[in-house]
PDB file of C-alpha atoms in Angstrom:
ATOM      1  CA  MET K   1       0.000   0.000   0.000  1.00 45.00           C
ATOM      2  CA  GLN K   2       1.392   3.404  -0.963  1.00 50.00           C
ATOM      3  CA  SER K   3       1.930   5.806   1.923  1.00 52.00           C
ATOM      4  CA  ASP K   4      -0.509   8.309   0.423  1.00 61.00           C
ATOM      5  CA  THR K   5      -3.059   5.482   0.094  1.00 64.00           C
ATOM      6  CA  LEU K   6      -2.575   4.569   3.752  1.00 60.00           C
ATOM      7  CA  LEU K   7      -2.950   8.186   4.838  1.00 63.00           C
ATOM      8  CA  THR K   8      -6.041   8.548   2.661  1.00 70.00           C
ATOM      9  CA  ALA K   9      -7.530   5.426   4.255  1.00 65.00           C
ATOM     10  CA  LEU K  10      -6.742   6.778   7.732  1.00 62.00           C
ATOM     11  CA  ARG K  11      -8.350  10.105   6.898  1.00 67.00           C
ATOM     12  CA  GLN K  12     -11.462   8.383   5.539  1.00 69.00           C
ATOM     13  CA  THR K  13     -11.728   6.216   8.641  1.00 66.00           C
ATOM     14  CA  GLY K  14     -11.154   9.262  10.756  1.00 64.00           C
ATOM     15  CA  PHE K  15      -8.191   9.816  13.033  1.00 62.00           C
ATOM     16  CA  GLU K  16     -10.660  10.402  15.864  1.00 65.00           C
ATOM     17  CA  ASN K  17     -11.684   6.740  15.556  1.00 70.00           C
ATOM     18  CA  LEU K  18      -8.176   5.535  16.350  1.00 76.00           C
ATOM     19  CA  SER K  19      -7.877   4.067  19.805  1.00 80.00           C
ATOM     20  CA  PHE K  20      -4.770   3.578  21.934  1.00 84.00           C
ATOM     21  CA  ASN K  21      -4.514   1.994  25.360  1.00 85.00           C
ATOM     22  CA  THR K  22      -1.701   4.265  26.498  1.00 88.00           C
ATOM     23  CA  PRO K  23      -0.716   7.865  25.782  1.00 88.00           C
ATOM     24  CA  TRP K  24       2.802   6.816  24.781  1.00 89.00           C
ATOM     25  CA  SER K  25       1.532   4.467  22.069  1.00 89.00           C
ATOM     26  CA  ALA K  26      -0.618   7.271  20.634  1.00 89.00           C
ATOM     27  CA  ARG K  27       2.371   9.622  20.649  1.00 91.00           C
ATOM     28  CA  LEU K  28       4.524   6.973  19.011  1.00 92.00           C
ATOM     29  CA  PHE K  29       1.947   6.538  16.253  1.00 92.00           C
ATOM     30  CA  GLY K  30       1.844  10.297  15.713  1.00 91.00           C
ATOM     31  CA  MET K  31       5.626  10.623  15.692  1.00 92.00           C
ATOM     32  CA  THR K  32       5.862   7.877  13.087  1.00 94.00           C
ATOM     33  CA  LEU K  33       3.351   9.587  10.805  1.00 92.00           C
ATOM     34  CA  ALA K  34       5.078  12.934  11.312  1.00 92.00           C
ATOM     35  CA  ALA K  35       8.492  11.462  10.457  1.00 93.00           C
ATOM     36  CA  SER K  36       7.053   9.849   7.351  1.00 92.00           C
ATOM     37  CA  ASN K  37       5.362  13.117   6.351  1.00 92.00           C
ATOM     38  CA  LYS K  38       8.771  14.819   6.711  1.00 93.00           C
ATOM     39  CA  GLN K  39      10.049  12.149   4.296  1.00 94.00           C
ATOM     40  CA  LEU K  40      12.536  10.723   6.785  1.00 94.00           C
ATOM     41  CA  PHE K  41      11.306   7.331   5.589  1.00 94.00           C
ATOM     42  CA  THR K  42       8.292   5.928   3.782  1.00 93.00           C
ATOM     43  CA  LEU K  43       5.486   4.122   5.527  1.00 92.00           C
ATOM     44  CA  GLN K  44       6.452   1.041   3.504  1.00 93.00           C
ATOM     45  CA  GLN K  45       9.966   1.221   4.956  1.00 95.00           C
ATOM     46  CA  PHE K  46       8.502   1.560   8.421  1.00 95.00           C
ATOM     47  CA  GLN K  47       6.136  -1.345   7.818  1.00 94.00           C
ATOM     48  CA  ALA K  48       9.037  -3.557   6.705  1.00 96.00           C
ATOM     49  CA  ALA K  49      11.074  -2.545   9.776  1.00 97.00           C
ATOM     50  CA  LEU K  50       8.112  -3.259  12.060  1.00 96.00           C
ATOM     51  CA  ILE K  51       7.514  -6.671  10.490  1.00 95.00           C
ATOM     52  CA  ASP K  52      11.201  -7.538  10.934  1.00 96.00           C
ATOM     53  CA  ARG K  53      11.142  -6.397  14.564  1.00 96.00           C
ATOM     54  CA  ILE K  54       7.971  -8.397  15.298  1.00 95.00           C
ATOM     55  CA  LYS K  55       9.511 -11.511  13.724  1.00 95.00           C
ATOM     56  CA  GLU K  56      12.587 -11.047  15.900  1.00 93.00           C
ATOM     57  CA  GLN K  57      10.473 -10.531  19.020  1.00 92.00           C
ATOM     58  CA  GLU K  58       8.355 -13.603  18.314  1.00 92.00           C
ATOM     59  CA  LYS K  59      11.456 -15.809  18.314  1.00 92.00           C
ATOM     60  CA  GLY K  60      11.438 -15.317  22.076  1.00 89.00           C
ATOM     61  CA  GLY K  61       7.681 -15.651  22.493  1.00 87.00           C
ATOM     62  CA  CYS K  62       4.386 -14.335  21.239  1.00 87.00           C
ATOM     63  CA  ILE K  63       3.416 -10.708  21.330  1.00 88.00           C
ATOM     64  CA  THR K  64       0.467 -10.784  23.680  1.00 89.00           C
ATOM     65  CA  THR K  65      -0.052  -7.186  24.762  1.00 90.00           C
ATOM     66  CA  ASP K  66      -0.269  -3.722  23.256  1.00 88.00           C
ATOM     67  CA  GLU K  67       2.886  -2.878  25.182  1.00 89.00           C
ATOM     68  CA  ASP K  68       4.737  -5.736  23.435  1.00 91.00           C
ATOM     69  CA  TYR K  69       3.479  -4.542  20.053  1.00 92.00           C
ATOM     70  CA  TYR K  70       4.280  -0.873  20.581  1.00 92.00           C
ATOM     71  CA  SER K  71       7.684  -1.756  22.013  1.00 93.00           C
ATOM     72  CA  CYS K  72       8.385  -3.407  18.653  1.00 94.00           C
ATOM     73  CA  TRP K  73       6.984  -0.295  16.971  1.00 94.00           C
ATOM     74  CA  LEU K  74       9.356   1.918  18.978  1.00 93.00           C
ATOM     75  CA  GLU K  75      12.356  -0.270  18.160  1.00 94.00           C
ATOM     76  CA  ALA K  76      11.447  -0.234  14.456  1.00 96.00           C
ATOM     77  CA  LEU K  77      11.185   3.569  14.486  1.00 95.00           C
ATOM     78  CA  GLN K  78      14.448   3.942  16.391  1.00 92.00           C
ATOM     79  CA  GLY K  79      16.178   1.579  13.969  1.00 94.00           C
ATOM     80  CA  LEU K  80      15.050   3.566  10.938  1.00 95.00           C
ATOM     81  CA  LEU K  81      16.144   6.857  12.466  1.00 93.00           C
ATOM     82  CA  GLU K  82      19.451   5.424  13.639  1.00 92.00           C
ATOM     83  CA  ALA K  83      20.170   3.918  10.190  1.00 93.00           C
ATOM     84  CA  ARG K  84      19.755   7.410   8.725  1.00 92.00           C
ATOM     85  CA  ASN K  85      21.971   8.992  11.414  1.00 89.00           C
ATOM     86  CA  LEU K  86      19.001  10.994  12.682  1.00 86.00           C
ATOM     87  CA  TRP K  87      19.054   9.528  16.164  1.00 79.00           C
ATOM     88  CA  GLN K  88      21.637   7.850  18.356  1.00 81.00           C
ATOM     89  CA  PRO K  89      20.985   5.858  21.552  1.00 76.00           C
ATOM     90  CA  ASP K  90      23.390   8.103  23.499  1.00 80.00           C
ATOM     91  CA  GLN K  91      21.188  11.088  22.663  1.00 78.00           C
ATOM     92  CA  LEU K  92      18.251   9.374  24.331  1.00 72.00           C
ATOM     93  CA  ARG K  93      20.252   8.673  27.483  1.00 78.00           C
ATOM     94  CA  GLU K  94      21.454  12.280  27.612  1.00 84.00           C
ATOM     95  CA  ARG K  95      17.953  13.673  27.073  1.00 77.00           C
ATOM     96  CA  GLU K  96      16.501  11.255  29.614  1.00 75.00           C
ATOM     97  CA  ALA K  97      19.042  12.447  32.200  1.00 83.00           C
ATOM     98  CA  GLU K  98      18.107  16.080  31.437  1.00 86.00           C
ATOM     99  CA  VAL K  99      14.396  15.364  31.872  1.00 81.00           C
ATOM    100  CA  VAL K 100      14.955  13.467  35.127  1.00 83.00           C
ATOM    101  CA  GLU K 101      17.189  16.239  36.474  1.00 88.00           C
ATOM    102  CA  ALA K 102      14.641  18.922  35.561  1.00 84.00           C
ATOM    103  CA  GLY K 103      11.870  16.912  37.229  1.00 81.00           C
ATOM    104  CA  GLU K 104      13.919  16.483  40.385  1.00 84.00           C
ATOM    105  CA  HIS K 105      14.650  20.218  40.409  1.00 81.00           C
ATOM    106  CA  ARG K 106      10.923  21.044  40.101  1.00 82.00           C
ATOM    107  CA  GLN K 107      10.098  18.652  42.928  1.00 82.00           C
ATOM    108  CA  GLU K 108      12.783  20.209  45.123  1.00 82.00           C
ATOM    109  CA  GLN K 109      11.456  23.698  44.370  1.00 79.00           C
ATOM    110  CA  GLN K 110       7.930  22.579  45.236  1.00 80.00           C
ATOM    111  CA  ARG K 111       9.140  21.050  48.510  1.00 78.00           C
ATOM    112  CA  LYS K 112      10.801  24.351  49.375  1.00 79.00           C
ATOM    113  CA  GLY K 113       7.592  26.204  48.559  1.00 73.00           C
ATOM    114  CA  HIS K 114       9.034  28.331  45.770  1.00 63.00           C
ATOM    115  CA  HIS K 115       6.060  27.673  43.511  1.00 57.00           C
ATOM    116  CA  VAL K 116       3.369  27.823  46.138  1.00 54.00           C
ATOM    117  CA  VAL K 117       1.348  31.018  46.423  1.00 55.00           C
ATOM    118  CA  GLN K 118       1.815  32.409  49.914  1.00 53.00           C
ATOM    119  CA  PRO K 119      -1.437  33.611  51.552  1.00 57.00           C
ATOM    120  CA  GLU K 120       0.047  37.035  52.398  1.00 60.00           C
ATOM    121  CA  ALA K 121       1.012  37.524  48.731  1.00 51.00           C
ATOM    122  CA  VAL K 122      -2.625  37.264  47.619  1.00 51.00           C
ATOM    123  CA  GLN K 123      -4.545  40.477  48.235  1.00 50.00           C
TER     124      GLN K 123
END
């Protein structure tokens, strides 16, 4: 199926009719479509990568949950981006550390009351 045919079919079905069990799987779906729309890869290339990843996963056991399936989806997307030098695993670790550090900083600030409105400040 051509990527424009797939997108046409999705539009006819209605994106609002798509259902995901987790927010991250919905985001992953959207990121994949966005990357394809930016011509980083075709949907056929993604489909082939996903099929290969699922085959590899099923060597160790069946895919029984949405999480299993979307984990394969994520690995297929990462593989395509990595093969095109658009993403490297070290970048993810660095970004993850930045996000964790920022979250810890926000929590510390909240514990100290820096982001809490003080009653005397409200008039």
